[in-house]
XYZ file of C-alpha atoms in Angstrom:
463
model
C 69.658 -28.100 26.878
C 69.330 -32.156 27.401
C 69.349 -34.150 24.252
C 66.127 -35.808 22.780
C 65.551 -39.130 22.418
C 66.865 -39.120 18.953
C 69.602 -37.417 19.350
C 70.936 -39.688 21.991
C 70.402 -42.787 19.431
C 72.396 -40.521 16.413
C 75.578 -40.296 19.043
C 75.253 -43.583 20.082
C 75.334 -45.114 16.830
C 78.245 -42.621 15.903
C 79.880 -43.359 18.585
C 80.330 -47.372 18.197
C 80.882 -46.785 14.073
C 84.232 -44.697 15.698
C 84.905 -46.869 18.479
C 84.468 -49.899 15.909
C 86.752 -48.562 13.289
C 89.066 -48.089 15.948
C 88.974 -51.208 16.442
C 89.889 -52.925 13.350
C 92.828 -50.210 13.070
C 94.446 -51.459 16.517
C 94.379 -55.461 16.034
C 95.296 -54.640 12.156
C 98.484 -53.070 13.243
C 99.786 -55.153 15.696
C 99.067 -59.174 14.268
C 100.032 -57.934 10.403
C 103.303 -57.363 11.857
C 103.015 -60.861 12.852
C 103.514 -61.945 9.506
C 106.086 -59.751 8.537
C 108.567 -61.130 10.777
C 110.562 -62.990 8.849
C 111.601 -60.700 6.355
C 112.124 -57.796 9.170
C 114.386 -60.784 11.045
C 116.570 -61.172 7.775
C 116.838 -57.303 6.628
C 117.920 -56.227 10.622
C 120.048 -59.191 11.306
C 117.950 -60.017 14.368
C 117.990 -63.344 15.764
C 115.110 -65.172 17.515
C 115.117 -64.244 20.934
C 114.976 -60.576 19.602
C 112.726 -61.687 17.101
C 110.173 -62.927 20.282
C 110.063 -59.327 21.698
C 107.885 -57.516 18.685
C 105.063 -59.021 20.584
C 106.251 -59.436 24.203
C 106.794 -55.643 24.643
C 103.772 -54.447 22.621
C 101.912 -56.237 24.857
C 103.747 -55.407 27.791
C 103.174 -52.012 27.483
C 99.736 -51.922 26.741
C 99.251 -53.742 30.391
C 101.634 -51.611 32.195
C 99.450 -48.254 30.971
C 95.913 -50.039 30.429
C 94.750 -48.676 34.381
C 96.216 -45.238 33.502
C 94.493 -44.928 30.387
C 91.358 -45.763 31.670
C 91.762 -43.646 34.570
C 92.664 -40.761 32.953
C 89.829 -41.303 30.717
C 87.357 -41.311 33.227
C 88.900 -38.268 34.723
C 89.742 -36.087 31.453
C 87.067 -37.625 28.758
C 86.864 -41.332 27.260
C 86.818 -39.618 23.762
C 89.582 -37.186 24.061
C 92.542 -39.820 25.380
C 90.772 -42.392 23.029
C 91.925 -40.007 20.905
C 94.956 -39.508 21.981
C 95.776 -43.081 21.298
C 95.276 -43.032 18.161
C 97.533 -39.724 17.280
C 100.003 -41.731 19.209
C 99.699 -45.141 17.618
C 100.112 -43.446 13.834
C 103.430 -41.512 15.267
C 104.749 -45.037 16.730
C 103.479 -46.536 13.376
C 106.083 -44.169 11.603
C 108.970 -44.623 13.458
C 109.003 -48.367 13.244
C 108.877 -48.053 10.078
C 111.867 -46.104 9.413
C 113.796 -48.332 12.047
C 117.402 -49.243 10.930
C 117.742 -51.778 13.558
C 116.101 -54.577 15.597
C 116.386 -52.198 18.911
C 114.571 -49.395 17.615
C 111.620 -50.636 16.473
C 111.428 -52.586 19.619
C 111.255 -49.533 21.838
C 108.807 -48.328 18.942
C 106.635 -51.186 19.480
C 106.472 -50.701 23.574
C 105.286 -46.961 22.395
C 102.891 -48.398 20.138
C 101.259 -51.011 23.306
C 100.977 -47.586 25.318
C 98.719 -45.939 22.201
C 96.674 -49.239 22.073
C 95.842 -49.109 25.698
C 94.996 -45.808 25.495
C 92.243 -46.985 22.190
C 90.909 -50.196 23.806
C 89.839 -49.338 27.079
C 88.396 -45.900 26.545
C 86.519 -47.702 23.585
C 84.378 -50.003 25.086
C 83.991 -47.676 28.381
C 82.438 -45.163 25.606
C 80.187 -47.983 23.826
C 79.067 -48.644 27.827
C 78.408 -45.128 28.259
C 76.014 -44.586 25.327
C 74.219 -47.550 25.108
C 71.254 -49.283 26.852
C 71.568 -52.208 29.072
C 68.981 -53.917 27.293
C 71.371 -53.223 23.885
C 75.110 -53.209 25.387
C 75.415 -56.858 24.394
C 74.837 -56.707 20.432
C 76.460 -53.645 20.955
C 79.772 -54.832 22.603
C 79.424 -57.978 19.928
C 79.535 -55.513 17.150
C 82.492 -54.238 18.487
C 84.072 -57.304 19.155
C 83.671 -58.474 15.981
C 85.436 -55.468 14.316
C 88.454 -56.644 16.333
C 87.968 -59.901 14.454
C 87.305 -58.028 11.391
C 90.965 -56.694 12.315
C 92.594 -59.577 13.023
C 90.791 -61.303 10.016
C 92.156 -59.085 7.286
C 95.981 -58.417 9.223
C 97.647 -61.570 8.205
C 96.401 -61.035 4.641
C 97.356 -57.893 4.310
C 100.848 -58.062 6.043
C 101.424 -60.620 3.858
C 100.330 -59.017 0.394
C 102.423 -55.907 2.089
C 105.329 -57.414 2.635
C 106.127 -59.078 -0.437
C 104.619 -55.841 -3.024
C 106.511 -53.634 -0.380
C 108.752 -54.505 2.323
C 108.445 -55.091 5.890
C 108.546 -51.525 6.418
C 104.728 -51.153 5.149
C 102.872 -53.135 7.185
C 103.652 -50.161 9.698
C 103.476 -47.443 7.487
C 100.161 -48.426 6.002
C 98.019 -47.444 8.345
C 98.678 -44.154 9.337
C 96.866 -41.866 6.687
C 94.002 -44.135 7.974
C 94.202 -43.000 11.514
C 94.591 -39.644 10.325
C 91.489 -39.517 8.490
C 89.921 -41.418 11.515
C 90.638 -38.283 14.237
C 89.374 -35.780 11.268
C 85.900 -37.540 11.611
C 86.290 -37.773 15.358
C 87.040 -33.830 15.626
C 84.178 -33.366 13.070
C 81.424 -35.238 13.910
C 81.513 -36.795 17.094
C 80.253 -34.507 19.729
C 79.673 -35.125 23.109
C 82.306 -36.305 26.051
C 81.628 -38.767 28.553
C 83.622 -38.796 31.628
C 83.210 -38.946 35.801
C 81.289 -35.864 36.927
C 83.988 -35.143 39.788
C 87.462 -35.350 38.941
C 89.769 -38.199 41.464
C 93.537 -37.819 42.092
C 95.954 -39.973 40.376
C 97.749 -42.939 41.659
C 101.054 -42.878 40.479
C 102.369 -45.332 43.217
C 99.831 -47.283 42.050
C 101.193 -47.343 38.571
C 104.896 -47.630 39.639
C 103.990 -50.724 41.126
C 102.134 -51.997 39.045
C 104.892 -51.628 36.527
C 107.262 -53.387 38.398
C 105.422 -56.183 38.656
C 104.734 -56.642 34.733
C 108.103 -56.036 33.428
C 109.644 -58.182 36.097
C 107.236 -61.343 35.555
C 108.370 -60.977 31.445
C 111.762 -60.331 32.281
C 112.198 -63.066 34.360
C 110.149 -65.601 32.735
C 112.378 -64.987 30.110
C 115.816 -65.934 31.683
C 114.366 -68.678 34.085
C 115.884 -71.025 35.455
C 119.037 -68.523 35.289
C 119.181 -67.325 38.960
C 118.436 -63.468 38.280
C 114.810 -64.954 36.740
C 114.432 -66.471 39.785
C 114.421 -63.225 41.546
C 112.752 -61.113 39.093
C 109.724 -63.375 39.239
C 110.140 -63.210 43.179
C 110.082 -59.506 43.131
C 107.181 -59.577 40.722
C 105.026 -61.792 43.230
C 106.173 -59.146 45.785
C 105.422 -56.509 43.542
C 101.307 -57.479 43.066
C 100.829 -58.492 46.742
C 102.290 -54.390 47.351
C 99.375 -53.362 44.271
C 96.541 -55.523 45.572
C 97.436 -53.836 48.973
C 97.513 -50.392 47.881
C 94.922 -50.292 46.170
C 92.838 -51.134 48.726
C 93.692 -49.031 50.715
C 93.886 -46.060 48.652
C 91.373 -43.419 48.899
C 91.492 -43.030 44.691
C 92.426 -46.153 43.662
C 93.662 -46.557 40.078
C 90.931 -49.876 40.603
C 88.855 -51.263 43.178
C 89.996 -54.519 44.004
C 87.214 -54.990 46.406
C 85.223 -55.460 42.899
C 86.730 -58.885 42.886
C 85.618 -60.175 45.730
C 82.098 -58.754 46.135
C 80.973 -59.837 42.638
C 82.049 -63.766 41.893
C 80.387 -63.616 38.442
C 82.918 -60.438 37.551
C 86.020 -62.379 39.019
C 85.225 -65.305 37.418
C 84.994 -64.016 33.927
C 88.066 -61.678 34.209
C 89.906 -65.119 35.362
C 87.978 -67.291 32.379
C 89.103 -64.112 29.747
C 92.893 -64.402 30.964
C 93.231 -68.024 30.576
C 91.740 -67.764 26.701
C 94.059 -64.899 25.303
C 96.933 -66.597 26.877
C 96.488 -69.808 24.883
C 95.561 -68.020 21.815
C 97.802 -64.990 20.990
C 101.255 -66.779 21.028
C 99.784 -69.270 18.714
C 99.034 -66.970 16.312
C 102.830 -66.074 16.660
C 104.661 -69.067 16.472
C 101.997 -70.521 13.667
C 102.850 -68.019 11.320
C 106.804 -68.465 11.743
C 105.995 -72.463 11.324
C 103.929 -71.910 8.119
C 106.423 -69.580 6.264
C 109.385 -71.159 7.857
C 108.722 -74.742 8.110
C 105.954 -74.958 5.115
C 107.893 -72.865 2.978
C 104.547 -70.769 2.782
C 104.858 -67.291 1.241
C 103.586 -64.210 3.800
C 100.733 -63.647 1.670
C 100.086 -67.301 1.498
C 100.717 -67.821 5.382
C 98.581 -64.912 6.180
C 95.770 -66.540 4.159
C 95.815 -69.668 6.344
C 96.343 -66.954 9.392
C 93.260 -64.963 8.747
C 90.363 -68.092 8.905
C 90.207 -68.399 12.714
C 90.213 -64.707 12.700
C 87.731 -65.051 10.519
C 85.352 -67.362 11.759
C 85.559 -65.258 15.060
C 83.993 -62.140 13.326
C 81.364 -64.053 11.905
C 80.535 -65.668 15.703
C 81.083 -62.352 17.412
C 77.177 -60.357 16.619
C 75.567 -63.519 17.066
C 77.109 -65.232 20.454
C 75.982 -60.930 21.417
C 72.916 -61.496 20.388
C 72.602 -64.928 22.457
C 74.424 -63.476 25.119
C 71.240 -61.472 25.241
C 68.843 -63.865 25.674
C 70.583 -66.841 27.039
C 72.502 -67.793 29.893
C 76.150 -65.942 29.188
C 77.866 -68.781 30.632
C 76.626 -71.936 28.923
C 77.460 -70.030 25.421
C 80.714 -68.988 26.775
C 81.926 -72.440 28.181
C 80.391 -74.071 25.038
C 82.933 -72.037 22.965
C 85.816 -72.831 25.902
C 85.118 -76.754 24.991
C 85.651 -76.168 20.991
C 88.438 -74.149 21.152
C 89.601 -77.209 23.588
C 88.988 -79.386 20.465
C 90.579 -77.619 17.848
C 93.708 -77.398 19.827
C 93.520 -80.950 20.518
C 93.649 -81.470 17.256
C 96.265 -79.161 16.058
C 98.360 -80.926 18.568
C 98.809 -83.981 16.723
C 100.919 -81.523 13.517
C 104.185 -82.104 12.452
C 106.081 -81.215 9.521
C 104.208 -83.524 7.089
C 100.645 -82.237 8.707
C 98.445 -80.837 5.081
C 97.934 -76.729 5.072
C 94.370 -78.319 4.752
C 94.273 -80.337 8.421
C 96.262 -76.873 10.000
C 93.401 -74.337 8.482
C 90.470 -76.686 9.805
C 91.830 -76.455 13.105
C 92.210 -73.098 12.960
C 88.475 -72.532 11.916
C 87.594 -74.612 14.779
C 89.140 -72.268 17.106
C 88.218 -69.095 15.424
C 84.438 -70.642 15.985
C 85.040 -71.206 20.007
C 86.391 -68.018 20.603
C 83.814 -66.231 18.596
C 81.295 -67.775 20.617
C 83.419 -66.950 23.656
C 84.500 -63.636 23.860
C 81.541 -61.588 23.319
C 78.973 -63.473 26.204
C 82.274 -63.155 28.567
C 82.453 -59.456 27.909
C 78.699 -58.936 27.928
C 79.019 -61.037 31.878
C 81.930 -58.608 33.138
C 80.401 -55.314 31.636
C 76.914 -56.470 33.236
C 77.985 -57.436 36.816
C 79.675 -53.352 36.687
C 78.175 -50.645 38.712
C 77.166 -47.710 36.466
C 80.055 -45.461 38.263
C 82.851 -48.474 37.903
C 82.017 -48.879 33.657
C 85.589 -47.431 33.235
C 87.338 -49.601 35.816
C 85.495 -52.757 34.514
C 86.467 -51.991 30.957
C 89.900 -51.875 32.325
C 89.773 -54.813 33.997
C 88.454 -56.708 31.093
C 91.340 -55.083 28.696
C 93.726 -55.645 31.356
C 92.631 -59.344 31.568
C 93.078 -59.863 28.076
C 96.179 -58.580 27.954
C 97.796 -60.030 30.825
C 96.729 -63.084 29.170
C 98.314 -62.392 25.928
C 101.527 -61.397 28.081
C 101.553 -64.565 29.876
C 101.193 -66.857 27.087
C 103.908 -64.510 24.793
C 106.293 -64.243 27.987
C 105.828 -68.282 28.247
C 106.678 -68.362 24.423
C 109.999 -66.280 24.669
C 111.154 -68.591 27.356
C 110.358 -71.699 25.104
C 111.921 -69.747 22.214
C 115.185 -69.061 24.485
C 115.404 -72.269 25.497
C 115.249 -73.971 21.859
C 116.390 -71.484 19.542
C 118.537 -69.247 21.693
C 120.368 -66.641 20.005
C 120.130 -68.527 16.387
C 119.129 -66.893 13.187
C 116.394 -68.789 11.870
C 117.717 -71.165 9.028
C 116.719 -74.918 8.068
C 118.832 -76.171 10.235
C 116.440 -74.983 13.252
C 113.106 -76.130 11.824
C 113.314 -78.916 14.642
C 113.737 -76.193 17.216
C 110.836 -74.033 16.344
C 108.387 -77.497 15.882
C 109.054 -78.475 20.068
C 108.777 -75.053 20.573
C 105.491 -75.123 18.826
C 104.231 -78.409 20.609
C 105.458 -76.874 23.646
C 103.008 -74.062 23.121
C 99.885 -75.871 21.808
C 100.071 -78.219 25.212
C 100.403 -74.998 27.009
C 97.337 -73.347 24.939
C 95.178 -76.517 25.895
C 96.086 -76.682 29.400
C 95.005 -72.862 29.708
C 91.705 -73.765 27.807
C 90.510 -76.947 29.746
C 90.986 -74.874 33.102
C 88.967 -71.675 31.690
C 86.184 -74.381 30.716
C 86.052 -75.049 33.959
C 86.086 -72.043 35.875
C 83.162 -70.741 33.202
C 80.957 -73.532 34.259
C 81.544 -72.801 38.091
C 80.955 -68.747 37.943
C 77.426 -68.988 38.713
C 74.706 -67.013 37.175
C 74.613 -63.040 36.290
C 72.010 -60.829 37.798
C 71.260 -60.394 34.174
C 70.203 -64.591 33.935
């Protein structure tokens, strides 16, 4: 018996409250960690260039199993490996926290990327599912800004964590959470949504794809050493072999031919990578500069941390809601040119640069990416066939966290370069601040090239 009306509206409300709580659990696990470095660096022994991998391989593996996860969720139900994730993530969550040494909770942490691809895609493919056109941009802003919501309250709490408890809590923390989450799932969310025909999985496809990921980190990391050299060869290699397989495949993992039929779509995806790549190694290396450099306590460095993050929930709903009735692009590339500024003017820091001047700038850019993210999402979900809502929701995860590989893998290879093997002590304060300016430049150049490729994608059937 169809649903009414009513019905329809009580699921699809229930549905983004789940997907949304989701979605401050995910970004609240992975950036509090952020802040907990330090301490984990000094308790395992681990020096920097380990140190840079928390990130890199979290992020890693949540692009390396993004396509899979959304694949599989088309084929098998968005809800159930949405799930799945998050049984995972709390599992991952408990076995980095009981790590004894640097190399197990790294291999922890790739586990954990896998779980969070298998949340974020499936999440906003479900919120696409269930929700009107004419709504799916407040709705995708609400979302958004519980990822903001996430990321707002992580460096605060990793911080408080850390010093009441250890490093080991800011993993441990939130798994009676996720628990509770999957008890409400099982209990009140009913419904699936999935394809109507099942399609055969590409594991070439996946394979390849692989390959080309972990051989563009690996070798960015160990450039110019000859053996980068050819990893990032064999990456290039690698995604020429994906692009051509998949379009050629009869059940491709994603339909490449998406990208050049639909400028608007390619555009955005393109616009999307550039931003996360100049923001989340920032985020990094800022909080190892505050607590480090500034002498800032976690809690205290978290604090500073958590105002962009801030300022980007409070953004998110309404750039939705003006995604809605505006053009998407002219709100999107006016938060591409203040995010511009407030790097610009974090540029000029240096070690006698106020807390004060360093959490203006940070407010800046949590108001330019607020205003953003959600219009660029709302552009990408829009230019989607109703068939191809899972693939585009992979694409714009995948973008996103390509980009946040690209700008970490960048980092590590700054961070090899400077700091090397070296614990971090005093003496290497000078290190980390060029690695730092090395990294805002990098952020900015990213930024001023998404501005303008936003202002040259042309207009949405939507506008």
């Amino acid at each position: 018996m169809p649903k009414t009306s009513s019905e329809n509206f009580a699921v699809a409300k229930f549905a983004l409250i789940i997907v949304c709580l989701g979605s401050i659990i995910g970004p609240l696990g992975m950036a509090s960690v952020n802040i907990a470095i330090p301490d984990l660096a000094a308790d395992l022994q681990a020096n920097a260039k380990m140190v840079s991998w928390l990130p890199t391989l979290f992020i890693l593996s949540s692009v390396i199993f993004m396509l899979p996860a959304s694949k599989l969720a088309d084929n098998y139900g968005r809800k159930r490996i949405y799930a799945y994730g998050l049984a995972l993530n709390a599992f991952s969550s408990v076995m980095c926290g009981f790590g004894n040494s640097i190399e197990w909770v790294l291999f922890w942490r790739f586990v954990q990327g896998a779980a969070a691809a298998m949340i974020f895609g499936p999440g906003v493919a479900i919120i696409t599912s269930v929700t009107p056109s004419h709504k799916r941009g407040a709705a995708l802003g609400i979302a958004s800004a519980c990822v903001y919501v996430g990321l707002t309250i992580a460096p605060a709490v990793g911080g408080w964590l850390t010093e009441l408890w250890g490093w080991r809590s800011v993993f441990l923390f939130q798994v009676p959470i996720v628990i509770a989450l999957l008890l409400l799932i099982k209990m009140r969310l009913s419904g699936e949504w999935k394809n109507d025909e099942k399609t055969k999985y590409d594991w070439w496809g996946t394979f390849i794809f692989a390959v080309f990921a972990s051989s563009l980190v690996y070798g960015l990391s160990i450039v110019p050493n000859s053996l980068g050299l050819v990893m990032l060869g064999l990456s290039a290699i690698s995604l020429a072999l994906f692009i051509l397989h998949q379009s050629r495949s009869r059940r491709p993992l994603i339909r490449v031919q998406m990208f050049r039929e639909n400028r608007v779509f390619s555009m955005s995806l393109t616009t999307s990578l550039l931003m996360y790549a100049s923001n989340f190694p920032l985020i990094f290396l800022m909080s190892l500069y505050l607590q480090y450099v500034k002498g800032l306590s976690p809690s205290h460095a978290g604090q500073v941390i958590l105002v962009q993050a801030l300022s980007m929930a409070i953004m998110a709903p309404l750039s939705g809601r003006l995604a809605d009735r505006f053009q998407p692009r002219v709100v999107a590339t006016l938060g591409c040119v203040i995010v511009a500024c407030g790097l610009l003017v974090l540029s000029s820091m240096n070690t006698q640069t106020s807390v004060a001047y360093i959490t203006s700038s940070f407010l800046l850019i949590g108001i330019g990416f607020g205003l953003f993210s959600t219009p660029n999402n709302n552009a990408i979900m829009g230019s989607a066939k109703s068939h191809e809502v899972g693939a585009a929701s992979a694409s714009m995860n995948l973008a996103r966290t390509i980009g946040n590989l690209f700008g970490m893998s960048l980092v590590n290879l700054m961070v090899h370069f400077y700091l090397g093997n070296a614990q971090f002590t005093p003496e290497q304060n000078p290190a980390l601040i060029k690695t730092v300016e090395m990294a805002l430049n990098m952020s900015l150049a990213f930024v001023v090239v998404a501005c303008v490729i936003s202002v040259l994608r042309g207009k949405s059937r939507s506008e």
